[in-house]
PDB file of C-alpha atoms and ligand atoms in Angstrom:
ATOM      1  CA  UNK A   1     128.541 101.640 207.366  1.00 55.00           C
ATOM      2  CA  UNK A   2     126.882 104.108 204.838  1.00 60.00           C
ATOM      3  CA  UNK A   3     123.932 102.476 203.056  1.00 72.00           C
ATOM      4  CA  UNK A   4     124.371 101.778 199.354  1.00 89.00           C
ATOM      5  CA  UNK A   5     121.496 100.534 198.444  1.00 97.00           C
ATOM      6  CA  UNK A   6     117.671 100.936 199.045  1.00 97.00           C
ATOM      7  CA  UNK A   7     115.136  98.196 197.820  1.00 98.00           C
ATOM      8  CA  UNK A   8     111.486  98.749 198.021  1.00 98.00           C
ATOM      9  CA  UNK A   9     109.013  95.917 197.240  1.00 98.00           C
ATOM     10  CA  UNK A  10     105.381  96.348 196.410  1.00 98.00           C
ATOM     11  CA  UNK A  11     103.292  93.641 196.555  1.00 97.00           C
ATOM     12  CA  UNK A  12     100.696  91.424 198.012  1.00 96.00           C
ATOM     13  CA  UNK A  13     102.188  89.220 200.488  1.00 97.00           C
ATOM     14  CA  UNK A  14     104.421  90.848 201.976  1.00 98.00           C
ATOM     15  CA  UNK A  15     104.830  88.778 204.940  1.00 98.00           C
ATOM     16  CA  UNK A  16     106.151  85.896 202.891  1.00 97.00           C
ATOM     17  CA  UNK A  17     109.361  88.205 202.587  1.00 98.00           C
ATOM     18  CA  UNK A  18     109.920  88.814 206.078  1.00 96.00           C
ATOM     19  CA  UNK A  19     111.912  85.552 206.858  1.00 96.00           C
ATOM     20  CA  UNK A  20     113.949  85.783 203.710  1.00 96.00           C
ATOM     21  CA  UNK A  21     115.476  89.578 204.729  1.00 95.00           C
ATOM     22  CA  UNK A  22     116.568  88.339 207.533  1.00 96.00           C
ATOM     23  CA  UNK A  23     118.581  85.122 206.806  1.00 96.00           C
ATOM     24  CA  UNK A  24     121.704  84.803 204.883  1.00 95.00           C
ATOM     25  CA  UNK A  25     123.831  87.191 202.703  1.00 95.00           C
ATOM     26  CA  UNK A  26     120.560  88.987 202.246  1.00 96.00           C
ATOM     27  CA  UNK A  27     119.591  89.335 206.337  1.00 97.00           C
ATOM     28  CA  UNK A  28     123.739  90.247 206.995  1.00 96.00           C
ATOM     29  CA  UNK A  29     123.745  93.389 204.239  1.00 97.00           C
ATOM     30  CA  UNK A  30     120.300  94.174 205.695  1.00 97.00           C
ATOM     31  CA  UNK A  31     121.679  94.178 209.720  1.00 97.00           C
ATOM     32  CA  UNK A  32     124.978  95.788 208.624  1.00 96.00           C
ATOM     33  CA  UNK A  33     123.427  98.469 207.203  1.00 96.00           C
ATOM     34  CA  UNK A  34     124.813  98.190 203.114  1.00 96.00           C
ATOM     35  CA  UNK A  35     121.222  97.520 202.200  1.00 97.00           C
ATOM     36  CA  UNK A  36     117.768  98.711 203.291  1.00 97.00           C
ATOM     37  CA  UNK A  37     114.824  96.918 201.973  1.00 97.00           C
ATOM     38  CA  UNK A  38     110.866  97.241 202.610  1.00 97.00           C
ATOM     39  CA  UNK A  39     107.807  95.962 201.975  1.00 98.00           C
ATOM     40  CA  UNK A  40     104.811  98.141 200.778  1.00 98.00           C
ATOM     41  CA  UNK A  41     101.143  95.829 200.780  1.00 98.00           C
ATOM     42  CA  UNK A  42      99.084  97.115 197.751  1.00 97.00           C
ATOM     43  CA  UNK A  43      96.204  96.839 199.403  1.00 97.00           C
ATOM     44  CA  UNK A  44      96.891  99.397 201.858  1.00 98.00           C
ATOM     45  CA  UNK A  45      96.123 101.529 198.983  1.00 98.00           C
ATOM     46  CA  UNK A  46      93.015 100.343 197.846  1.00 97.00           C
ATOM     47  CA  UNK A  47      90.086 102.762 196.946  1.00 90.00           C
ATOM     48  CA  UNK A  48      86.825 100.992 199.025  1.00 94.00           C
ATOM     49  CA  UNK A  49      86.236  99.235 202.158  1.00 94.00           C
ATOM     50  CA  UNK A  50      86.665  95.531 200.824  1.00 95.00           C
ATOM     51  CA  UNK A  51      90.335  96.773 200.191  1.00 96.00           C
ATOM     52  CA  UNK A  52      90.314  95.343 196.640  1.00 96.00           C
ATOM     53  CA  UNK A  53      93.531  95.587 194.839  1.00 96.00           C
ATOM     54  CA  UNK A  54      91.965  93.657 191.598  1.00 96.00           C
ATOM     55  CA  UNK A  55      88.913  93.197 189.397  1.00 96.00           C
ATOM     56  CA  UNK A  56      87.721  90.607 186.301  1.00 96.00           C
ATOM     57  CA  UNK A  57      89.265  91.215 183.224  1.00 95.00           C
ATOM     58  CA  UNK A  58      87.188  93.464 180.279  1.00 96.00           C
ATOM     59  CA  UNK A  59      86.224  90.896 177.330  1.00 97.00           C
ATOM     60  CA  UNK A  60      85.917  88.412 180.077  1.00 96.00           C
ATOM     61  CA  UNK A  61      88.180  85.724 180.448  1.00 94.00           C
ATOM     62  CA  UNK A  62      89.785  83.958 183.701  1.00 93.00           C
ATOM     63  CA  UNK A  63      91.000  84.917 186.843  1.00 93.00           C
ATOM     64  CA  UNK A  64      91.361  88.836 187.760  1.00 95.00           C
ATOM     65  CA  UNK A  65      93.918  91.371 186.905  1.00 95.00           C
ATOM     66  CA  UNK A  66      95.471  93.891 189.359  1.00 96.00           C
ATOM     67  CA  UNK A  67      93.939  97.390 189.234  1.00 97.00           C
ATOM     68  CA  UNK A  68      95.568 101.116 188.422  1.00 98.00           C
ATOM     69  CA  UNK A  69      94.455 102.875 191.354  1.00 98.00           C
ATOM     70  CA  UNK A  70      96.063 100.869 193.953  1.00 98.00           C
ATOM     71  CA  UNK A  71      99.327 100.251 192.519  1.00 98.00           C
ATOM     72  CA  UNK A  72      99.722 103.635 190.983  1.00 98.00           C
ATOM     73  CA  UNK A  73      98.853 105.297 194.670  1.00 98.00           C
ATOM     74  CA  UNK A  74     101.513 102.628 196.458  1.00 98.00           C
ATOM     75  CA  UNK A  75     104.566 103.459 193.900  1.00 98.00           C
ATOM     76  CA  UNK A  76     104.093 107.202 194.328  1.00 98.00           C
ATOM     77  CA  UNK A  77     104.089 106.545 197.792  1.00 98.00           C
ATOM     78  CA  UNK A  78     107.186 104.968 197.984  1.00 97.00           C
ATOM     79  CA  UNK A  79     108.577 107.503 195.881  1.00 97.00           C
ATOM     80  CA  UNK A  80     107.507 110.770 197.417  1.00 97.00           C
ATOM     81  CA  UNK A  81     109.350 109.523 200.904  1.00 90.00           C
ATOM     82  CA  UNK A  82     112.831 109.663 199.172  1.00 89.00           C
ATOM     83  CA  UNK A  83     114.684 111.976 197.150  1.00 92.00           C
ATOM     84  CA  UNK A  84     116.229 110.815 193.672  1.00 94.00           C
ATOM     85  CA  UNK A  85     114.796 108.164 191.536  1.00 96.00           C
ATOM     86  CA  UNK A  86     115.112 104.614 191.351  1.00 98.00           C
ATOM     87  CA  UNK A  87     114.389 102.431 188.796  1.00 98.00           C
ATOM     88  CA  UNK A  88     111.625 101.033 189.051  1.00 98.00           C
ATOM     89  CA  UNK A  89     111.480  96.891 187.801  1.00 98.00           C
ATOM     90  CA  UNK A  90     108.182  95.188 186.894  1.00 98.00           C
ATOM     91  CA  UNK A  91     108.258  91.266 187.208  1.00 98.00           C
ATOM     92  CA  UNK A  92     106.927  89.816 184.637  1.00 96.00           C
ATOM     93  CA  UNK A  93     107.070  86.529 182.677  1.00 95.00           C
ATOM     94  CA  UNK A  94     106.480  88.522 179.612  1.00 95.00           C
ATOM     95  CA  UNK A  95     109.882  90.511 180.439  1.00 96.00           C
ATOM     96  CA  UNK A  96     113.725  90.672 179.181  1.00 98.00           C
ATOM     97  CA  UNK A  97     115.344  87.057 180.668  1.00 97.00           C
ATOM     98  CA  UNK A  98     117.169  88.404 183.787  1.00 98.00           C
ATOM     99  CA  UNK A  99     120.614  87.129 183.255  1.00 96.00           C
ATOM    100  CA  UNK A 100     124.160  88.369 186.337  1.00 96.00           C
ATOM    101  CA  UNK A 101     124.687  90.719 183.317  1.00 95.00           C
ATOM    102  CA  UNK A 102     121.761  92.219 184.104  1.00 97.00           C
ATOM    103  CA  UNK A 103     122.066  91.970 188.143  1.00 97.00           C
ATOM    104  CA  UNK A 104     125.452  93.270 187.885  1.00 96.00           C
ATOM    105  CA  UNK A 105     123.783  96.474 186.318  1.00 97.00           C
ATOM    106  CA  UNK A 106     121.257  96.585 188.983  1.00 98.00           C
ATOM    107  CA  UNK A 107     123.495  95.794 191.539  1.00 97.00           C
ATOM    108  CA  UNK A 108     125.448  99.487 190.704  1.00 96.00           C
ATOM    109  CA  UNK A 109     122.096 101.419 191.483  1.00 97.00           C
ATOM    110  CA  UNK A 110     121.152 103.166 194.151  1.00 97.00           C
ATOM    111  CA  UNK A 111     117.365 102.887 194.536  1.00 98.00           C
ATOM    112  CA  UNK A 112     115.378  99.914 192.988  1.00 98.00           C
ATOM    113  CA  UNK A 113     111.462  99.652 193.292  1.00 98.00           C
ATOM    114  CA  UNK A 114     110.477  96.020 192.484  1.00 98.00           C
ATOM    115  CA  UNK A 115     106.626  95.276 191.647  1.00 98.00           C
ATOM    116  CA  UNK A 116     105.350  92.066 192.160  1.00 98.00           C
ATOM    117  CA  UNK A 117     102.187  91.152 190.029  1.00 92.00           C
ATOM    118  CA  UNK A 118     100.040  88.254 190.566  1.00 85.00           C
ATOM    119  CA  UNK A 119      96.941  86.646 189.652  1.00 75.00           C
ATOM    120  CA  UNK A 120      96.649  87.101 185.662  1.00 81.00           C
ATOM    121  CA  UNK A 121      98.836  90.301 186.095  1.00 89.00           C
ATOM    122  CA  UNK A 122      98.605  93.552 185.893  1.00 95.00           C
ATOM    123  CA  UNK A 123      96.261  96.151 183.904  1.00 97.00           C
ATOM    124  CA  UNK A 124      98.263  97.213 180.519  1.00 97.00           C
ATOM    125  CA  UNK A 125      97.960 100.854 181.765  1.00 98.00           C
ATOM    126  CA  UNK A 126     100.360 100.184 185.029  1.00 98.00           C
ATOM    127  CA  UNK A 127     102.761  98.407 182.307  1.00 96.00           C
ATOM    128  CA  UNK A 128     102.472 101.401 180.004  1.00 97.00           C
ATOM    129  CA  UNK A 129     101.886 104.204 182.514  1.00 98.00           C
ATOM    130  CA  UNK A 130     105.152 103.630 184.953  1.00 98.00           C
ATOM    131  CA  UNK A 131     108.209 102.829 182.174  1.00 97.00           C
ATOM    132  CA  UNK A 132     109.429 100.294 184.295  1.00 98.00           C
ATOM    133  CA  UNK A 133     112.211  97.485 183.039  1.00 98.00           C
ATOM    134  CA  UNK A 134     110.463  94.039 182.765  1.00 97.00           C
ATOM    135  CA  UNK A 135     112.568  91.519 184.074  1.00 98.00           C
ATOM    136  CA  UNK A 136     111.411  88.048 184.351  1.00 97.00           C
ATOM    137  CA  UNK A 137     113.442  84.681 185.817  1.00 98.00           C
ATOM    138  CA  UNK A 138     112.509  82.348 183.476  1.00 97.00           C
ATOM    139  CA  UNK A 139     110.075  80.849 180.878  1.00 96.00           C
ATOM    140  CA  UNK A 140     107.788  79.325 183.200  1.00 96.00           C
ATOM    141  CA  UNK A 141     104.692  81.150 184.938  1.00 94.00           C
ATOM    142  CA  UNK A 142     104.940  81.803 188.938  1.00 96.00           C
ATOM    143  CA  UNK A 143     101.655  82.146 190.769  1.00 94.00           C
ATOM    144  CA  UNK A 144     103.411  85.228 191.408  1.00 95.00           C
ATOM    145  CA  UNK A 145     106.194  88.266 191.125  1.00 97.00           C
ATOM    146  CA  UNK A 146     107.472  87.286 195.080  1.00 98.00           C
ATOM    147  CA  UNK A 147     109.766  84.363 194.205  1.00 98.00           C
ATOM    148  CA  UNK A 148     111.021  86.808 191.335  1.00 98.00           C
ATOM    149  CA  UNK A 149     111.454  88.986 193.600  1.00 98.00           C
ATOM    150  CA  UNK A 150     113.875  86.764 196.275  1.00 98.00           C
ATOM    151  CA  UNK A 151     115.833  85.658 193.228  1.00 98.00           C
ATOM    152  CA  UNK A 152     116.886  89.166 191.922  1.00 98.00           C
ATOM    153  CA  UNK A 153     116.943  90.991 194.993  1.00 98.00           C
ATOM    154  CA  UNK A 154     119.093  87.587 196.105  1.00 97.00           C
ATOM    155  CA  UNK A 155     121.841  87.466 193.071  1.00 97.00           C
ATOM    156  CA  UNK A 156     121.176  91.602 193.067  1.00 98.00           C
ATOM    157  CA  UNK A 157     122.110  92.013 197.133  1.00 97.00           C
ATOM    158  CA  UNK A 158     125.564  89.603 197.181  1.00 96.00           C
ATOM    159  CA  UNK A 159     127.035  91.873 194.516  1.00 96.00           C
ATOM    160  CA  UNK A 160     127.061  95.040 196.117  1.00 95.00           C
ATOM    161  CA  UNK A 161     130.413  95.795 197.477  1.00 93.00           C
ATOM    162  CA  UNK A 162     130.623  94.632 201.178  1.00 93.00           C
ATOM    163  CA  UNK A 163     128.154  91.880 200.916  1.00 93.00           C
ATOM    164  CA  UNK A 164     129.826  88.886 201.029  1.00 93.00           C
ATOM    165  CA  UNK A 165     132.841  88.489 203.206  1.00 82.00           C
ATOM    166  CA  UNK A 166     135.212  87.466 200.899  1.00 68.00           C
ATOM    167  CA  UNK A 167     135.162  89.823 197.872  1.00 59.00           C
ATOM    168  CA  UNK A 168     136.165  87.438 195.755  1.00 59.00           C
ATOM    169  CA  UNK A 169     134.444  85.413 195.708  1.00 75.00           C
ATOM    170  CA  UNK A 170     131.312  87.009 193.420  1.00 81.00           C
ATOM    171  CA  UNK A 171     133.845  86.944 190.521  1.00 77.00           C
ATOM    172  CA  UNK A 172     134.475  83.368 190.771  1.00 76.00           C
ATOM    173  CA  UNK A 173     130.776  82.561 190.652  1.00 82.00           C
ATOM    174  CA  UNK A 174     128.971  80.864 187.656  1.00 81.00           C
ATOM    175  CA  UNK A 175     128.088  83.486 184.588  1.00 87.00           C
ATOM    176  CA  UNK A 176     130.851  86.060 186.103  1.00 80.00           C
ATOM    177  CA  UNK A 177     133.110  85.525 182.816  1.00 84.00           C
ATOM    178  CA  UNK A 178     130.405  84.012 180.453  1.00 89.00           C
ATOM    179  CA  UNK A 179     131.145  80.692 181.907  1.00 94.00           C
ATOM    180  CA  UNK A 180     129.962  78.070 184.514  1.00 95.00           C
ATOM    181  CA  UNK A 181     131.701  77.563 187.757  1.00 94.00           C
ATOM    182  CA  UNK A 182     134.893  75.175 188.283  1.00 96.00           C
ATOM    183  CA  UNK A 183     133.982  72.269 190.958  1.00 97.00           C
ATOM    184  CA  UNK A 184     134.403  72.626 194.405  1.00 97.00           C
ATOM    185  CA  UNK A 185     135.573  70.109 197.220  1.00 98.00           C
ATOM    186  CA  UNK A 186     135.875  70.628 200.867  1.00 97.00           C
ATOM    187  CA  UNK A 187     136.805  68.445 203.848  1.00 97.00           C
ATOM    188  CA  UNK A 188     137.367  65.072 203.857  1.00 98.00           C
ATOM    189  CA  UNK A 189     139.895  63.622 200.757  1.00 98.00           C
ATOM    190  CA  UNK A 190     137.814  60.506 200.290  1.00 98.00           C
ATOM    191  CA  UNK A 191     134.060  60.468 200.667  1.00 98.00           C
ATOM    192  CA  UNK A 192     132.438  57.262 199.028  1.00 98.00           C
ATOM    193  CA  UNK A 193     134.885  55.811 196.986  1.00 98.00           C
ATOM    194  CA  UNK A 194     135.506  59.609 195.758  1.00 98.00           C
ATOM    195  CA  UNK A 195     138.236  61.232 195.951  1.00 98.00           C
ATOM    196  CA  UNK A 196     139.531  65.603 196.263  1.00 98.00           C
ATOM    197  CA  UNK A 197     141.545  65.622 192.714  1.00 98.00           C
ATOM    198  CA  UNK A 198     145.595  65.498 193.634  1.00 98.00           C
ATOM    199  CA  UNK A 199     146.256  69.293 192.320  1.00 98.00           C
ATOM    200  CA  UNK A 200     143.559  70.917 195.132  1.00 98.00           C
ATOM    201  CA  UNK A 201     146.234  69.490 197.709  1.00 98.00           C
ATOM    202  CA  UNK A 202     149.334  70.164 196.079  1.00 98.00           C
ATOM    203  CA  UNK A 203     149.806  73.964 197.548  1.00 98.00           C
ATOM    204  CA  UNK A 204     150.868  74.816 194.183  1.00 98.00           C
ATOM    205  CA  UNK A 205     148.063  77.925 192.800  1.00 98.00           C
ATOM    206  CA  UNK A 206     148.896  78.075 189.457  1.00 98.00           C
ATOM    207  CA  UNK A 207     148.542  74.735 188.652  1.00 98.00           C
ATOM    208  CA  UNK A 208     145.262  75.298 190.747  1.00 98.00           C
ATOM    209  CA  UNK A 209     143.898  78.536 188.934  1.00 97.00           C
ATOM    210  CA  UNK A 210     145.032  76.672 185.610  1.00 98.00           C
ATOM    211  CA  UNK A 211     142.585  73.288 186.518  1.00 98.00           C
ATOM    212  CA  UNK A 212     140.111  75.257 187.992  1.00 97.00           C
ATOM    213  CA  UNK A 213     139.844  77.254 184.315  1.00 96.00           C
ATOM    214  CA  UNK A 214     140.293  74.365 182.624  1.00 98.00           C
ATOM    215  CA  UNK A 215     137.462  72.482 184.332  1.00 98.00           C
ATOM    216  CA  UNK A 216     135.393  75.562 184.364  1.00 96.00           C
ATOM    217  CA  UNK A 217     135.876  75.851 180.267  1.00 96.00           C
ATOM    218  CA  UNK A 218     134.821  71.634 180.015  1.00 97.00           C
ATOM    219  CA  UNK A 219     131.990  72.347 182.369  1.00 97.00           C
ATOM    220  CA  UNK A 220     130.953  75.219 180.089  1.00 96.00           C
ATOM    221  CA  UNK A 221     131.179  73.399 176.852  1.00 97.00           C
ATOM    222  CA  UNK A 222     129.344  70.630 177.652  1.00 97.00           C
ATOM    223  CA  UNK A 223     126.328  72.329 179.243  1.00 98.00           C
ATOM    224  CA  UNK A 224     125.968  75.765 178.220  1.00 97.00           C
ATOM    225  CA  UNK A 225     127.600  76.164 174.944  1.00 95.00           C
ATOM    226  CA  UNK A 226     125.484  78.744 174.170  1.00 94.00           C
ATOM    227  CA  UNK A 227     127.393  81.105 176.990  1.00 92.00           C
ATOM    228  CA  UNK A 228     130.636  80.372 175.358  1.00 86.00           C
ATOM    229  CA  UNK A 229     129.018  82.074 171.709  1.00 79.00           C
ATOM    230  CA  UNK A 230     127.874  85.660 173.925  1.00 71.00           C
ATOM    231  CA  UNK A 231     124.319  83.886 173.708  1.00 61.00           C
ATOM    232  CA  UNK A 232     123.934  83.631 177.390  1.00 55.00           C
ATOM    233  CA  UNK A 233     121.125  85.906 177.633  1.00 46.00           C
ATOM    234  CA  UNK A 234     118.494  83.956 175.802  1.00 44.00           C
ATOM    235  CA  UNK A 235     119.567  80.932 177.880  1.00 42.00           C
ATOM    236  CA  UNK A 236     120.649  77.166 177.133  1.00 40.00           C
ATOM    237  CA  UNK A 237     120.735  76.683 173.342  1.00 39.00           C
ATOM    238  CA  UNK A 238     117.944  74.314 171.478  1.00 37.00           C
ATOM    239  CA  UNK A 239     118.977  71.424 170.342  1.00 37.00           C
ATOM    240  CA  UNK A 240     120.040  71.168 166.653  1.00 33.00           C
TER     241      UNK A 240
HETATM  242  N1  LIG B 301     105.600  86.395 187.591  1.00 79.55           N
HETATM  243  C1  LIG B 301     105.076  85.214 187.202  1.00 79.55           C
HETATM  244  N2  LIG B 301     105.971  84.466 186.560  1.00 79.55           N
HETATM  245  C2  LIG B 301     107.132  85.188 186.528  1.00 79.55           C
HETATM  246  C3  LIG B 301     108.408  84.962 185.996  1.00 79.55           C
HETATM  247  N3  LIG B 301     108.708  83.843 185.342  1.00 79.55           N
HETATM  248  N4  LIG B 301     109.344  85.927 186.145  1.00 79.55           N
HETATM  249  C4  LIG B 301     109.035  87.079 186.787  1.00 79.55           C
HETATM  250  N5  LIG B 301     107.829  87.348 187.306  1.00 79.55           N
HETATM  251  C5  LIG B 301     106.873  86.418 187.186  1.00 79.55           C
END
């Protein structure tokens, strides 16, 4: 099978990817060939022998921020071994709230280069200097840009075409029409007291499709309003 998609991730750890390429949705479009993803370590680009990839902040401050050289060096790298170019995404709490409109828009691109920041980020100049899309996954701080990482490349990987065995089922999925999922029940009828609603067993799909919309409208309403108003890319609304 042709591949559709190339993913190249810079960052520090990159060993703390390894198990997550290989399992799942993620590690079956990597084995069949519909996605190729790799790892590039910063630090293999460092300028001096103690391989440092960051420095203290100027004005002082806490903790240390990642340095130009190496990370400049590492995406040109990446770059110069391919033809074309790929958009290049810098995680970031400080970027645009990633949201499956957004991964549905990555999803349709050939090349993405993801860069994964930690300690107190990254020097402005990187930020300014490569005119990459910020994308971050969610108001609260991550020691670092990896678990971004998993979570776009994740929602990013099981939309391209091929990816998950049924094709369907990506458009049934929660956010696919501005709205939450319908509930799900499998094997057996009665678990706890709790029982598979009647019309799941009746055979009869259109009164199935109409409860499952029905349920995935109520659902919607009464947590995420705020989808159901277009506003689902700033996430749930605040309370009146
Ligand atoms: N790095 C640290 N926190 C992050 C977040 N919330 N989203 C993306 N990258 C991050």
């Amino acid at each position: 099978m042709p591949c559709s998609m190339r993913i190249d991730v810079l960052t520090l750890f990159p060993e703390v990817f390894e198990p997550f390429f290989e399992a799942s949705i993620v590690g079956r479009a990597v084995r069949s060939g519909l996605v190729s993803i790799r790892c590039v370590n910063f630090r293999d680009f460092a300028h001096d022998k103690h391989r440092s990839v960051d420095d203290r902040p100027f004005g002082g401050g806490p903790g240390m921020v990642l340095m130009c050289g190496p990370v400049f060096d590492a995406l040109e790298s990446v770059e110069a071994k391919c033809d074309g170019t790929p958009l290049r995404i810098l995680l970031t709490p400080q970027g645009e709230r990633l949201t499956q409109a957004t991964v549905g828009d990555l999803a349709r691109r050939p090349w993405l280069v993801v860069l994964c920041g930690h300690y107190e980020g990254f020097d402005e100049r990187i930020r300014l200097g490569i005119g990459a899309r910020e994308i971050s996954i969610g108001d609260y701080v991550l020691s670092g840009g990896e678990p971004a990482a998993m979570a776009l490349i994740d929602a990013v990987v099981r939309l391209v075409p091929g990816a998950l065995g049924d094709e369907g089922s990506a458009a049934d999925d929660s956010f696919a029409a501005g709205m939450l999922e319908y509930p799900q029940y499998t094997r057996p009828r009665e678990f706890r007291g709790m029982s598979v609603p009647d019309v799941l067993l009746s055979g009869d799909h259109d009164r199935i499709a109409a409860w499952r919309r029905e349920e995935a409208m109520k659902r919607t309403l009464e947590r995420r309003p705020d989808l159901r108003r277009g506003g689902g890319s700033k996430g749930p609304a605040e309370p009146a």
